[in-house]
Every structure is written in C-alpha cells, then in structure tokens.
Coordinates of C-alpha atoms and ligand atoms in Angstrom, one line a residue:
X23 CA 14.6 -21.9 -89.8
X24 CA 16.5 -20.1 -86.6
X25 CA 19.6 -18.1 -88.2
X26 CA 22.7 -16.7 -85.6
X27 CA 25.3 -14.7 -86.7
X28 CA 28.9 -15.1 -84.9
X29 CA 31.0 -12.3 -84.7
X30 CA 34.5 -13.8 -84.5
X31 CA 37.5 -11.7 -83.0
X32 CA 40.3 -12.2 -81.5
X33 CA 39.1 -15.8 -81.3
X34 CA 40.1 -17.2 -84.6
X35 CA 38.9 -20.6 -84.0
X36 CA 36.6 -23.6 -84.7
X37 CA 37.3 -25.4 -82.0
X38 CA 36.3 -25.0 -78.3
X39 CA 35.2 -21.5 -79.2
X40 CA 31.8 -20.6 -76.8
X41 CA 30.3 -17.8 -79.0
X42 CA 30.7 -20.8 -81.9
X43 CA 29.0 -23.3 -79.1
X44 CA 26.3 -21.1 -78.3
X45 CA 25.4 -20.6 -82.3
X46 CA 25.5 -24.5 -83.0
X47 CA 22.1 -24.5 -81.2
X48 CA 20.8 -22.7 -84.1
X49 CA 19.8 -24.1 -87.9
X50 CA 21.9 -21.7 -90.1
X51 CA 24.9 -19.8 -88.5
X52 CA 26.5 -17.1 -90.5
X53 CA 30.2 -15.9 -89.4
X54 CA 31.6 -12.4 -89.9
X55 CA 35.0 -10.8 -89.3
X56 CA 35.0 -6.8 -89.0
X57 CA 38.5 -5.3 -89.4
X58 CA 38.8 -1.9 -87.8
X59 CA 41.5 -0.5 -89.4
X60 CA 41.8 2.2 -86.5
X61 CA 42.1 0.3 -84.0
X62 CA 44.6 -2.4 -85.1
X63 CA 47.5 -0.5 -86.0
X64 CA 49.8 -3.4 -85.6
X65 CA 51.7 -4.5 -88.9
X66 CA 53.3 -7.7 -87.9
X67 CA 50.3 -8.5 -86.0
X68 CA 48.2 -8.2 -89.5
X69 CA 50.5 -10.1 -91.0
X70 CA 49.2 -12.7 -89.0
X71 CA 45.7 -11.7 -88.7
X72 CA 45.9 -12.0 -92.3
X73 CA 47.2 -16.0 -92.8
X74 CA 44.8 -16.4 -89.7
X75 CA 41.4 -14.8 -91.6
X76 CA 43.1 -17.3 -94.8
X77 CA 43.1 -20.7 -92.5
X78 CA 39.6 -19.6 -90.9
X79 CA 38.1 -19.2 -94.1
X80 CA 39.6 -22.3 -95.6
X81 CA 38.4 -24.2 -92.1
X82 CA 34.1 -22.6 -92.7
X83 CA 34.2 -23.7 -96.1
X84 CA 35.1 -27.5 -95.4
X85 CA 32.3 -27.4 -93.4
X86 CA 29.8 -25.9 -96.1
X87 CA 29.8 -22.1 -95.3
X88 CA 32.0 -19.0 -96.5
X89 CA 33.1 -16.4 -93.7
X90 CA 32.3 -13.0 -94.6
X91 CA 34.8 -10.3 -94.0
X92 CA 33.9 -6.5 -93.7
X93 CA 35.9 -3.9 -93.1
X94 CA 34.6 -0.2 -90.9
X95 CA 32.0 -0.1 -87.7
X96 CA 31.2 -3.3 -86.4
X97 CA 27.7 -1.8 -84.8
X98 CA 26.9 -0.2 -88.2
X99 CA 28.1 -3.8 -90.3
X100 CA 25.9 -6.0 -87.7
X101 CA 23.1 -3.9 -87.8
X102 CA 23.0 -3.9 -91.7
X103 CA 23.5 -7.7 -91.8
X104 CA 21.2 -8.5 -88.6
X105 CA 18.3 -6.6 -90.8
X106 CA 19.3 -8.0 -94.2
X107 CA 19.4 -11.7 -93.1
X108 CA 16.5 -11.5 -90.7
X109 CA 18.9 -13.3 -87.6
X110 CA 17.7 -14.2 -85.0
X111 CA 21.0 -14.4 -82.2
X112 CA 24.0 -12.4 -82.1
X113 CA 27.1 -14.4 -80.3
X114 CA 30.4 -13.4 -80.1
X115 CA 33.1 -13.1 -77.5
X116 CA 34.6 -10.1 -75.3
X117 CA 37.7 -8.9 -76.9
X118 CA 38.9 -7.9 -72.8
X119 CA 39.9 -4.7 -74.6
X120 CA 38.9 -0.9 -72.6
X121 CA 37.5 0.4 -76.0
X122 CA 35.6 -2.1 -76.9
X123 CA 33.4 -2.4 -73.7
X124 CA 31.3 0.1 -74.7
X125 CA 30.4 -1.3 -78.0
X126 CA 29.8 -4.3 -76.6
X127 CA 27.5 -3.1 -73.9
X128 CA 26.0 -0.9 -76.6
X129 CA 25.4 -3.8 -79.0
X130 CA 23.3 -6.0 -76.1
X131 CA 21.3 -3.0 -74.7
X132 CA 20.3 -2.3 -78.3
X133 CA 19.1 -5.7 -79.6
X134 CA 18.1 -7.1 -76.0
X135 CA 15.0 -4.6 -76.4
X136 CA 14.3 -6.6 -79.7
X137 CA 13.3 -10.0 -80.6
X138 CA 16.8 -10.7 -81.1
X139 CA 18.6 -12.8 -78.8
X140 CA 22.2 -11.0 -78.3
X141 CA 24.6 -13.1 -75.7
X142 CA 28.8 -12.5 -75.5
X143 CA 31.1 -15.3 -73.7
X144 CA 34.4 -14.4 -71.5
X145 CA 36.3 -17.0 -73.7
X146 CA 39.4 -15.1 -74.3
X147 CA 41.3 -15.8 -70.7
X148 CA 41.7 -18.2 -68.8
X149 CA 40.2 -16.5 -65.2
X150 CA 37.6 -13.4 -64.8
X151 CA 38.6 -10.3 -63.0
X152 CA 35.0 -9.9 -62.1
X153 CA 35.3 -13.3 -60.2
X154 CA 38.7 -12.9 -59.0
X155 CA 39.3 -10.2 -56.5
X156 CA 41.1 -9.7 -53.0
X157 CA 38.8 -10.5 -49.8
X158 CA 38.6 -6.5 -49.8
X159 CA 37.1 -6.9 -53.4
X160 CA 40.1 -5.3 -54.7
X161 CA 42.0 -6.4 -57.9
X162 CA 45.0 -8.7 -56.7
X163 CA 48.3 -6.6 -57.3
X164 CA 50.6 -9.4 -56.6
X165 CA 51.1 -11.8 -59.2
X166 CA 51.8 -14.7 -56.4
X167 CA 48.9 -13.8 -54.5
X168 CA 47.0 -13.8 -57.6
X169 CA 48.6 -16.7 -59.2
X170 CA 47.5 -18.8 -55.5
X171 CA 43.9 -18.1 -55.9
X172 CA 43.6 -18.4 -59.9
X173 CA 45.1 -21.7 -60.1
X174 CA 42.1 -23.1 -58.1
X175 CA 39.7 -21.9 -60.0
X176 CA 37.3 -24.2 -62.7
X177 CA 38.0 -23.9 -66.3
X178 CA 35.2 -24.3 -68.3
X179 CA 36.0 -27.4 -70.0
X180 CA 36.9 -27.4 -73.8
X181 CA 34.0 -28.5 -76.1
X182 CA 33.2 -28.5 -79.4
X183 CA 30.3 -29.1 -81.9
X184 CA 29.4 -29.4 -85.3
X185 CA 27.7 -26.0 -86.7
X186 CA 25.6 -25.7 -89.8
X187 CA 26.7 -23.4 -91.4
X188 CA 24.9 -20.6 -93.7
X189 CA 24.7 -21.3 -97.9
X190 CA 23.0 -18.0 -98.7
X191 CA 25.5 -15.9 -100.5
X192 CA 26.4 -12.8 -98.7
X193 CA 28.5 -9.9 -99.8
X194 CA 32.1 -10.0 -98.1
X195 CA 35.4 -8.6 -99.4
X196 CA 38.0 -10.7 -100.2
X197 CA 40.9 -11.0 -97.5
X198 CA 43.7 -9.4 -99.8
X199 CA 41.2 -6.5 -99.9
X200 CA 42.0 -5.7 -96.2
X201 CA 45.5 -5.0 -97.2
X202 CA 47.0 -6.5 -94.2
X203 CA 50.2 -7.2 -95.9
X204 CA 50.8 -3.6 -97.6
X205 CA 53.3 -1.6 -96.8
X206 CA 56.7 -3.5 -95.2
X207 CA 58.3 -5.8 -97.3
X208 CA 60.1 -7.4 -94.3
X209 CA 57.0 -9.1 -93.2
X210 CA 58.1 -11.6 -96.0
X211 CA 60.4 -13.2 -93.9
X212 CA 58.0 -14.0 -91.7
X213 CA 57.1 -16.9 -93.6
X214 CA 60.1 -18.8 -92.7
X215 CA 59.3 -18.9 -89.5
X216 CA 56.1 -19.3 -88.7
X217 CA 52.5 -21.0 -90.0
X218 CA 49.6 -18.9 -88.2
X219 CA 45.8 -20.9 -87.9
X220 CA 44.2 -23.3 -86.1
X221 CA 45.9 -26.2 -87.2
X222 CA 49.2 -25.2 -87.0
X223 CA 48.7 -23.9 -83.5
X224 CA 47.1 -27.2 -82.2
X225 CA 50.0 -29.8 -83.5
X226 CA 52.5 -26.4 -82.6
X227 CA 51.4 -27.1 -79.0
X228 CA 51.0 -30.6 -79.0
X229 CA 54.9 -30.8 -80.2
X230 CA 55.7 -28.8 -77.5
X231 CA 53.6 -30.8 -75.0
X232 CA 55.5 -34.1 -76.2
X233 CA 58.8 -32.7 -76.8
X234 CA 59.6 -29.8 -74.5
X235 CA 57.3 -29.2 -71.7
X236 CA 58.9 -31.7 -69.4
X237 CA 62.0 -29.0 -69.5
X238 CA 60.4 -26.4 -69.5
X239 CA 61.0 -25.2 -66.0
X240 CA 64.5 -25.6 -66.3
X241 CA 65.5 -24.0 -69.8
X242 CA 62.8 -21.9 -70.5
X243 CA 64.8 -18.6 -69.7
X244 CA 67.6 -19.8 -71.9
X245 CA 67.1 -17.9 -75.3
X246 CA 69.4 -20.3 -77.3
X247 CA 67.7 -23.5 -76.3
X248 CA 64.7 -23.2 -77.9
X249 CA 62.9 -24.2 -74.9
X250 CA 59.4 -22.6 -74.8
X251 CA 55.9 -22.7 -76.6
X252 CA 56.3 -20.2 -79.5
X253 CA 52.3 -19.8 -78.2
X254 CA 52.1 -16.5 -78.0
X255 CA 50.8 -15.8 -81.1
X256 CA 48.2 -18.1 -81.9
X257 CA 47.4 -17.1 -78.2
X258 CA 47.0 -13.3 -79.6
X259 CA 44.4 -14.2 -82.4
X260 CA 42.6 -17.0 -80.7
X261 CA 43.9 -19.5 -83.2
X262 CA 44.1 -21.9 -80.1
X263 CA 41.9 -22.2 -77.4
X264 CA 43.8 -21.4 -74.1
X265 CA 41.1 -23.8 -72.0
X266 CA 42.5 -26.8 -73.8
X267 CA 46.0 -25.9 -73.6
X268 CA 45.4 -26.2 -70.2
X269 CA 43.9 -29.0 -69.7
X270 CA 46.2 -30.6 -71.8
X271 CA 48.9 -29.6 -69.8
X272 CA 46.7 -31.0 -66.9
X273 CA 46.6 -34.2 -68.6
X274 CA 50.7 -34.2 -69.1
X275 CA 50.7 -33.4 -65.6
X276 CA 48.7 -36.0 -64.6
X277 CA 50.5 -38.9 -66.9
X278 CA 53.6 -38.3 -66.0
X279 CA 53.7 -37.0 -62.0
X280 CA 57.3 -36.6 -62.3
X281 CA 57.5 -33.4 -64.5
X282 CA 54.5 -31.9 -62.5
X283 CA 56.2 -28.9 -61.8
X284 CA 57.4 -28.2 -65.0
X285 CA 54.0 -28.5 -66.2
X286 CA 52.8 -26.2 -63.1
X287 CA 55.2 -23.9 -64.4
X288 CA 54.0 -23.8 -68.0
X289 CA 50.5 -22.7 -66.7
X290 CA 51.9 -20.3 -64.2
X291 CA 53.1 -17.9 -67.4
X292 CA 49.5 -18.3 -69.1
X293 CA 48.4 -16.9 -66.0
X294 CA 50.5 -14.3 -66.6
X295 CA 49.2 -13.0 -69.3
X296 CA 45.4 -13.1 -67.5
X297 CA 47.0 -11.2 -65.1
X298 CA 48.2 -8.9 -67.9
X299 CA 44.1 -8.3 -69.0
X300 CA 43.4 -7.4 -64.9
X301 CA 45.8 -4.9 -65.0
X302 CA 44.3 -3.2 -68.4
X303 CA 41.0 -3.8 -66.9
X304 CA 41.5 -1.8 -64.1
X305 CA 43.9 0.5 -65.5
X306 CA 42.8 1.2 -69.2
X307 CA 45.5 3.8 -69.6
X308 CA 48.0 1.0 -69.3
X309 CA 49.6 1.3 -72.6
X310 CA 50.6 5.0 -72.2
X311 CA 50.9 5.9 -68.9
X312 CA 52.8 4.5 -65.7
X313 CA 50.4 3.4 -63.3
X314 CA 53.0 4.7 -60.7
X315 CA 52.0 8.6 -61.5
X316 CA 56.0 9.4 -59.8
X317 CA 57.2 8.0 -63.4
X318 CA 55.8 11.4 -64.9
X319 CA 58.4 12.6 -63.5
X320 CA 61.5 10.6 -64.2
X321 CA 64.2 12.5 -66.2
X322 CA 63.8 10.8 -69.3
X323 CA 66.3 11.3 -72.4
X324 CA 65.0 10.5 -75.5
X325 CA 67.6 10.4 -78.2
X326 CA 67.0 9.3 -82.2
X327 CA 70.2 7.9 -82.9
X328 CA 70.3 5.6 -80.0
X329 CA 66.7 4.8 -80.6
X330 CA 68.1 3.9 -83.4
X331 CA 70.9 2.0 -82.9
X332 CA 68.4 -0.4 -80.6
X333 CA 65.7 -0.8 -82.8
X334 CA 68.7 -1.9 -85.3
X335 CA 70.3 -4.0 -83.2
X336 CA 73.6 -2.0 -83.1
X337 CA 73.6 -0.9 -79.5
X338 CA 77.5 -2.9 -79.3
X339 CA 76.0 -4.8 -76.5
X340 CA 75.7 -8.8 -78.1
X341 CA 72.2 -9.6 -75.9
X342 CA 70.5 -6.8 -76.7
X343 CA 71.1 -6.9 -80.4
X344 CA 70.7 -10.2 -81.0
X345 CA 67.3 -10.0 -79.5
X346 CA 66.4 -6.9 -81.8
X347 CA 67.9 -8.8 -84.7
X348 CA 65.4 -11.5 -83.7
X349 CA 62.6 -9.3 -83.6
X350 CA 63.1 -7.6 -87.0
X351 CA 63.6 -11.0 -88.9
X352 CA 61.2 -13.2 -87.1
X353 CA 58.5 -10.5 -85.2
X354 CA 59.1 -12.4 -81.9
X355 CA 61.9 -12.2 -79.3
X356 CA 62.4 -14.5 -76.5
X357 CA 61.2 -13.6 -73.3
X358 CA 64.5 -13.1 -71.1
X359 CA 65.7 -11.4 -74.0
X360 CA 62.7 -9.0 -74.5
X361 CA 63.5 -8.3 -70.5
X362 CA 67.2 -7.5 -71.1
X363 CA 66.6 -5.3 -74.2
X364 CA 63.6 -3.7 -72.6
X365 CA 65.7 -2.9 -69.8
X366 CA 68.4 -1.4 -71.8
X367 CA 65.9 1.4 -73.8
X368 CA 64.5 2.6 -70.6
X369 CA 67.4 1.9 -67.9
X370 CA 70.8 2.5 -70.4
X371 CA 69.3 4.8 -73.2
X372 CA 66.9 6.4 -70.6
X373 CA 64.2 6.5 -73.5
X374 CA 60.0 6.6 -72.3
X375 CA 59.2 3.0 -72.8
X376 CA 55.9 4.3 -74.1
X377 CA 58.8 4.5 -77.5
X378 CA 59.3 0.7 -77.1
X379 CA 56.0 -0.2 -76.4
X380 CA 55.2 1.4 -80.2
X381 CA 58.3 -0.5 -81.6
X382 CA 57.5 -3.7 -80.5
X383 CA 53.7 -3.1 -81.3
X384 CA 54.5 -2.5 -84.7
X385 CA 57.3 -5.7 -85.1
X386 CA 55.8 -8.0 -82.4
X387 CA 53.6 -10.9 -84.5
X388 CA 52.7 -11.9 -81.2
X389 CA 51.8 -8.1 -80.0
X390 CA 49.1 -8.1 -77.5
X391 CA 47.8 -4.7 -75.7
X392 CA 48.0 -6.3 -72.2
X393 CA 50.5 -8.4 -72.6
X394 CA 53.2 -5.6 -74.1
X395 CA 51.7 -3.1 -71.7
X396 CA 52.7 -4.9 -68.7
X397 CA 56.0 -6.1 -69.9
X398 CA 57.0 -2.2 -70.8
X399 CA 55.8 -1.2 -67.1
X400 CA 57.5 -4.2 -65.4
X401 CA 60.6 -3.7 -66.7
X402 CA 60.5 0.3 -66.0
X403 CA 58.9 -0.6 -62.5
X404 CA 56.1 2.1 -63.2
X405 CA 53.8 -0.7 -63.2
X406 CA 51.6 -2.9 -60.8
X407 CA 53.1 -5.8 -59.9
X408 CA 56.9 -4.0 -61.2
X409 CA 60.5 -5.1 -61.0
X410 CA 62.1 -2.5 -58.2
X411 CA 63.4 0.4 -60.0
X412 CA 66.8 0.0 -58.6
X413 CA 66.9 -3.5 -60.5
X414 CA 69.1 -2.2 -63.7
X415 CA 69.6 -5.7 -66.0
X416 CA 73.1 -5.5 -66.8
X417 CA 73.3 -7.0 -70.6
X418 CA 76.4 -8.5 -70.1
X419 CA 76.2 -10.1 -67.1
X420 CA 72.7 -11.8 -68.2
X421 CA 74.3 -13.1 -71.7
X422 CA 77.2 -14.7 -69.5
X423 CA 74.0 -16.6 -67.3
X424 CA 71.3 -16.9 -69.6
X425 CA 74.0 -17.4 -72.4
X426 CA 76.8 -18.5 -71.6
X427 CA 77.5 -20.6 -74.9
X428 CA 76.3 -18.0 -77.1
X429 CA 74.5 -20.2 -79.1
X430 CA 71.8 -17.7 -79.3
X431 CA 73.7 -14.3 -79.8
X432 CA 76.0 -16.4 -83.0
X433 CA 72.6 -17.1 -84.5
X434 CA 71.4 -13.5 -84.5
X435 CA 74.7 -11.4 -85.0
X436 CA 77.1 -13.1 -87.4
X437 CA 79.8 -10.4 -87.2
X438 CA 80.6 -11.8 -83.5
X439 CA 80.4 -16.2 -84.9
X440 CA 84.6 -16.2 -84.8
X441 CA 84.7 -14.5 -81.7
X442 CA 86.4 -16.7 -78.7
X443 CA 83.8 -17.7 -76.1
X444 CA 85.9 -15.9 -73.1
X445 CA 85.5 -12.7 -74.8
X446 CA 82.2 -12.7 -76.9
X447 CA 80.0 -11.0 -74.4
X448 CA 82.4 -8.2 -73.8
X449 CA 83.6 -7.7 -77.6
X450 CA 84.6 -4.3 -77.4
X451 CA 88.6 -5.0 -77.6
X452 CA 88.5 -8.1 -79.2
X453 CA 86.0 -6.4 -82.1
X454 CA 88.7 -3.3 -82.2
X455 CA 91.9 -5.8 -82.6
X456 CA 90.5 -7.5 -85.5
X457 CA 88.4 -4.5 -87.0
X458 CA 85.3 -6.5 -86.9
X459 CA 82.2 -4.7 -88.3
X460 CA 80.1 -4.7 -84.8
X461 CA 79.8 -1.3 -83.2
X462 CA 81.5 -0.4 -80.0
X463 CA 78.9 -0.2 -76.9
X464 CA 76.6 3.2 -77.5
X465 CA 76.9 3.7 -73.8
X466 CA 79.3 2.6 -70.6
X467 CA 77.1 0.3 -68.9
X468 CA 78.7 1.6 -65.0
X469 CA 77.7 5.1 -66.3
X470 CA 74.5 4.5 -68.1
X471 CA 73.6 2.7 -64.5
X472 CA 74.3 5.4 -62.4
X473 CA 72.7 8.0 -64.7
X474 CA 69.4 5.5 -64.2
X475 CA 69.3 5.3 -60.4
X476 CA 69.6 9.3 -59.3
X477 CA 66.9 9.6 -62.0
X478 CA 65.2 7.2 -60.0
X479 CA 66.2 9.0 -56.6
X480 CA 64.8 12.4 -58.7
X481 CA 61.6 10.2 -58.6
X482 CA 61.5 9.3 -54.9
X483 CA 61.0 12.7 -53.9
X484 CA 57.9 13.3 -56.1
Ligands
FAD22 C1 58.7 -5.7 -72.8 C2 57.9 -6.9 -73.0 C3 56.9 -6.9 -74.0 C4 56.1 -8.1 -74.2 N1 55.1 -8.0 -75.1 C5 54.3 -9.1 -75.3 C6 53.3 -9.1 -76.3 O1 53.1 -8.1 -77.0 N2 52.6 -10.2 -76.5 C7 52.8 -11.3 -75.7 O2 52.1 -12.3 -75.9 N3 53.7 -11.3 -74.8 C8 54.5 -10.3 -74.5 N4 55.5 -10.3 -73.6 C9 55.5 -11.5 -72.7 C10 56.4 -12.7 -73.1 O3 57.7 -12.2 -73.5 C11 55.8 -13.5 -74.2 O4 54.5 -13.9 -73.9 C12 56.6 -14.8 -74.4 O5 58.0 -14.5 -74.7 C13 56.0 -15.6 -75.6 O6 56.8 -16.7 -75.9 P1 56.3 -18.2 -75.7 O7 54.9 -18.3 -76.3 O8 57.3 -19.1 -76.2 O9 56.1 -18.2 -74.1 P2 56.0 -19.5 -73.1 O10 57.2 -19.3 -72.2 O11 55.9 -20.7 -73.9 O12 54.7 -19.2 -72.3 C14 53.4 -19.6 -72.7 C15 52.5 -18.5 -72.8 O13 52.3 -17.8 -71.5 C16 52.1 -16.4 -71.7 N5 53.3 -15.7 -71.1 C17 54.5 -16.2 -70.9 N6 55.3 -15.2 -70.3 C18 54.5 -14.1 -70.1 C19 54.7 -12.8 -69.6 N7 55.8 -12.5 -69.1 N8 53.6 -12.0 -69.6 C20 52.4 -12.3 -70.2 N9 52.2 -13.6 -70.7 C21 53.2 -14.4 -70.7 C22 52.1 -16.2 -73.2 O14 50.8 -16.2 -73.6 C23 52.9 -17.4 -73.7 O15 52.6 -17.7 -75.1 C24 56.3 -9.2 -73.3 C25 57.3 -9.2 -72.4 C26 58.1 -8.1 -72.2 C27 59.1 -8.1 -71.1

C-alpha cells in the first residue's frame, strides 16, 4: 500500500491540478492545507480562502477522503505527518512566492536524502521565468516583447484523474478554527457578490466564455459594462486551473475565427499577471520598494485625512470614489478604475503607494502579491515595465471616456444618481447649488498635477 501526501496551496483545486496528478499514481493519497497565519495577512483574501478550504473539503469528501487542515510551520506539520503516516511521496506545487523558495528547497533537500520520494510542479502560471528569458538570458522587461515570445510557448495540457483518497482518520482542525472570518464585519457583504470554489469558478468562466468574451476587447476597460471575467480571484487561490482557461479560450478562438482577437486579448491580460510573478521573481522586494531606486527620492506627502478621504471614497472626485466604494462593499475594483484611483493616491494626494498597496491588500478578495505589486509600481512608474511618470490620469477626464453614461459611478455613489449627465463628472457646482451630501474635490486637479511632475523633475536629478 504506497501512501502520498499533497500539500495543497494556492492551488485550491481538483481538477487539472499536477501535484494532485502526480499523487493519483499512488494507492492512498492524503491532502493537507497549512495556514500560516504570518504570512497571509490579507483579510478579504481569507475571507475567500476560507469559502475556498469549505468547497475543497466538501469536493475530497465526495470522493471518500477528508482534507486535513493545520495551522503553524508547514516543514514542522509535514515532517510530523510524513513520520506518523509512514508516506511515501510528498507533491505539492510552488507557491512562485520569494519566501517560500527556501522552504521549498529546504523540504526536497531534506527528504530527497530519504526513502521518500519529494517532487513540486510549476502549476501556478501559465509560463516559467526559468524558460523564458531574453537571448542575453535576461528577464524580459517589456511586457510586448515578453508577451511575443510567451504566447508561443506549450501549455501543458489540462488533465485530470481520479485519486483514492486516504480513510484513516487524521487529526485536522476544523476550518472555523482558522478564524479566517474574525475580525471585520464588512466581509459579510461579500456574500452578495461572490461564490468562491471550484465549481463556481469553472461555470463563472464558462459564462463568461459564452456570454462576454467575444466583447471583450472592446468593453473590457468600461467599468459600468460589466464586461470582464471576475477571474481574478479564483485565479488567486487556484480554485481554477489557469491551463484550461486557456485552452478554452483557445477552443473559442478556434470555433468562432471571427472574435479571435477578442479571445487573443483575453489571454494577453493572463499573461499579465505571469509577467507580474517575473517581476517578483527577479525583484523579491517588489511589494515595498520601487525597483527604480530614483523613487526613494520623490517628495512624497503623506497625509491621514486625505488617506482617508480615498480609502472612504470621499475624495469629491465621482471615479475615484466610486471605485473605492466598490472595493469596500464588494473587495474587488475594476481594473481601469483601480488605474485611475491608484493614480490619484500617489499622483494627486502624493501618498507612497507602498500605503495603497496595504489598503488594497487588506480589501482586495482578489489580492495577489505580484499582481498588486506591479499594479502599485506601474501606476507610480517606479516599476519595470512602468507607465511614464509624466502620465498623471486625470479622474475626470477618464470618467467622461471610460464613463461617459455613468452607469458605473450612479451604482457606487448614490448621492450623485439625480445629477444631470452634462455635469456629473465635474459635480462640484452642481453638488454646491443643490446642497447635495458629496464632498467638494480634496484637491485641484491642475494644482495637484503640477505639484506631481516637479516632484518628478526633483527625481530626474537623482
Ligand atoms: C493598483 C493595482 C492593483 C492591482 N492588484 C491586483 C491584485 O491584488 N490581484 C489581481 O489579481 N490583480 C490585481 N490588479 C490587476 C487587475 O486590476 C485585475 O487582475 C483585474 O481587474 C481582475 O479583474 P478580472 O478578473 O475581471 O480581469 P479580466 O480583464 O477578466 O482579466 C483576466 C485575468 O487576467 C489577469 N489580469 C488582467 N489584468 C491584469 C493586470 N493588469 N495585471 C495582472 N494580471 C491581470 C487577472 O488574473 C485576471 O483575472 C491590480 C491592478 C492595479 C492597477
């Protein structure tokens, strides 16, 4: 009787999962989930983590086993159960995440000396940093030099298999023990808006697939149009398998020639975020410090009341608080938007974006190290692949493009639903005139611009 244990991760998954392929192999397979409570920080991400741990259990028990959840050092936890079970493979997958290299390295030096077979599987991205380089074996710094190479790659493609799954009772906690859900009462809401798991994420993208993906290209910066995947999530906890989103998306591509680029467009964001995890892989300091070192210098401005005011959503510019406003009730905000109000902390309010990184980490259901890390940098242009610094979004002007019917700014800020179309992206006047309850802009937007770029020409001289 061989035995495996799989360590899941941030691969929350039954199905085309390769640590779970590589385990079928094997007569008894026991799964484990090992919360470190110092290293995920992130309470709307545990929110999810914790419907996620719910639907994965549920999932292991239709199919005979029960998933034992642990909480502390995972080296300490596997070594205790690798001894106690007498196992004979360790499988689990690379979380692509700086810290936890060493562990990992750590755990397959340790048991490779033993009789125990010890194997980890790049199953979390799409492409490999290790396999994708310049010809100069550098790391690509160009998204659409990167994005030209990476889109010919192979993708391994999707499998699954039936595993057998362990009856011996083990000790395990029970998920509520992990208090996931303590502590903010607003995660509640969450449950109006979203189902996390494996099922969910599967007919999620399938929906999208059938219903929105052929548009995709064309609306998806449009924040009131509800025009893109919603993946991000289920991407950030492996409830879906990001190989077979792609090859359905292949398959859509390949049915209906016509909306090919739509579809080419689709994958060209999930490449994004693979880019995202070669930018933290080669620059693990990514989440607190600009990779352009100048930015140590920029003449930042942090103040608590207009920190405030944007977390809140009451900055008196409509964008930018909707968008905040969407985050707080829902823990996700739509791309363009996350851009604008991104934008408007570090370019308007002049506030580090290592302050908004921590915001959005903490609110963000969807909050993913790279992923957050690059966004912060791009929009600051401290980054890799960065918008220019001299690129200030102006909040008004991009709710008047992206917009212009402010369907998405009524949903999110009722004080401004009566307000005429003409006026509602400036408010100001209209809001004084009619003594609406919507705060007057925190800062002039000419000023707050100007006050941005000689910070930026401070910069240049460094
Ligand atoms: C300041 C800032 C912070 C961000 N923080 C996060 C974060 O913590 N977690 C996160 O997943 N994304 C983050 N993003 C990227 C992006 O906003 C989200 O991935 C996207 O809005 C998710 O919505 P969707 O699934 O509907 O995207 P879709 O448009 O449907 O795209 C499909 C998938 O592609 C990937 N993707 C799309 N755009 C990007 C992008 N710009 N960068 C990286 N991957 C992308 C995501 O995995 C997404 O789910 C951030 C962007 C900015 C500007």
């Amino acid at each position: 009787m061989t035995k495996a244990l799989i360590w899941f991760r941030y691969d929350l998954r039954l199905h085309d999962n390769l640590a779970l392929l590589a385990a079928s192999n094997f007569d008894e397979v026991i799964p484990i989930f090992i919360y470190e409570p110092n290293v995920s920080e992130a309470s709307a991400s545990d929110w999810w983590l914790h419907h996620s741990l719910k639907e994965l259990a549920i999932a292991i028990e239709k199919h005979g086993g029960s998933l034992i959840i642990r909480q502390g050092d995972p080296q300490i936890i596997l070594d205790e159960l690798i001894q106690a079970q007498q196992i004979d493979a360790l499988f689990f997958n690379r979380s692509m995440l700086p810290n936890d290299t060493l562990i990992e390295q750590s755990l397959i030096e340790k048991y490779s000396s033993k009789t125990i077979y010890v194997k980890c599987f790049d199953d979390r991205l799409l492409f490999y940093h290790h396999k994708l380089v310049t010809k100069k074996h550098t790391p690509y710094k160009v998204f659409s030099s990167y994005w030209k190479i990476a889109k010919l790659q192979y993708i391994t493609f999707p499998q699954n298999k039936i595993n057998h799954y362990s009856t011996t009772t083990i000790p395990s906690m029970a998920i509520d023990d992990l208090n996931l859900l303590q502590g903010h009462q607003w995660m509640k809401k969450f449950e109006d808006y979203w189902h996390p798991g494996e099922q969910q994420a599967i007919q999620k993208f399938e929906d999208f697939v059938e219903q929105n993906l052929s548009s995709y290209d064309a609306l998806r910066d449009f924040p009131g149009k509800y025009s893109t995947s919603d993946m991000s999530p289920y991407l950030a906890w492996g409830n879906i398998s990001v190989r077979s989103m792609w090859y359905r998306v292949k398959r859509f591509a390949n049915e209906y020639p016509e909306h090919a680029s739509a579809a080419e467009s689709y994958l060209r964001q999930l490449a994004w975020r693979d880019f995202a995890y070669e930018q933290l892989a080669h620059f693990p300091a990514l989440t607190h410090e600009p990779v352009r070192t100048a930015f140590n210098n920029y003449p930042w401005d942090f103040n608590e009341d207009l920190f405030l005011a944007w977390k809140k959503g009451q900055t008196g510019y409509p964008l930018v608080d909707a968008g905040m406003r969407e985050l707080y009730e829902t823990g996700f905000m739509h791309n363009r938007v996350r851009m604008v109000a991104a934008s408007f902390l570090v370019k308007h309010l002049r506030i580090p974006w290592q302050y908004g990184y921590e915001w959005f980490k903490e609110t963000l259901v969807d909050f993913d190290m790279a992923n957050n890390a690059m966004g912060w940098q791009w929009v600051t242009g401290s980054g890799i692949d960065a918008a220019p610094y001299f690129r200030v979004f102006n909040p008004t002007g991009q709710a008047e493009k992206f917009d212009r019917g402010a369907q998405y700014i009524k949903r999110w800020v009722p004080e401004l639903r009566e307000v005429p179309l003409d006026v509602i992206h400036s408010p100001a006047k209209y809001v004084a005139a009619h003594q609406l309850s919507y705060p007057q802009p925190i800062v002039d937007h000419a000023t707050a611009r100007q006050l941005a770029l000689d910070g930026f020409e401070q910069i240049k001289k460094h």
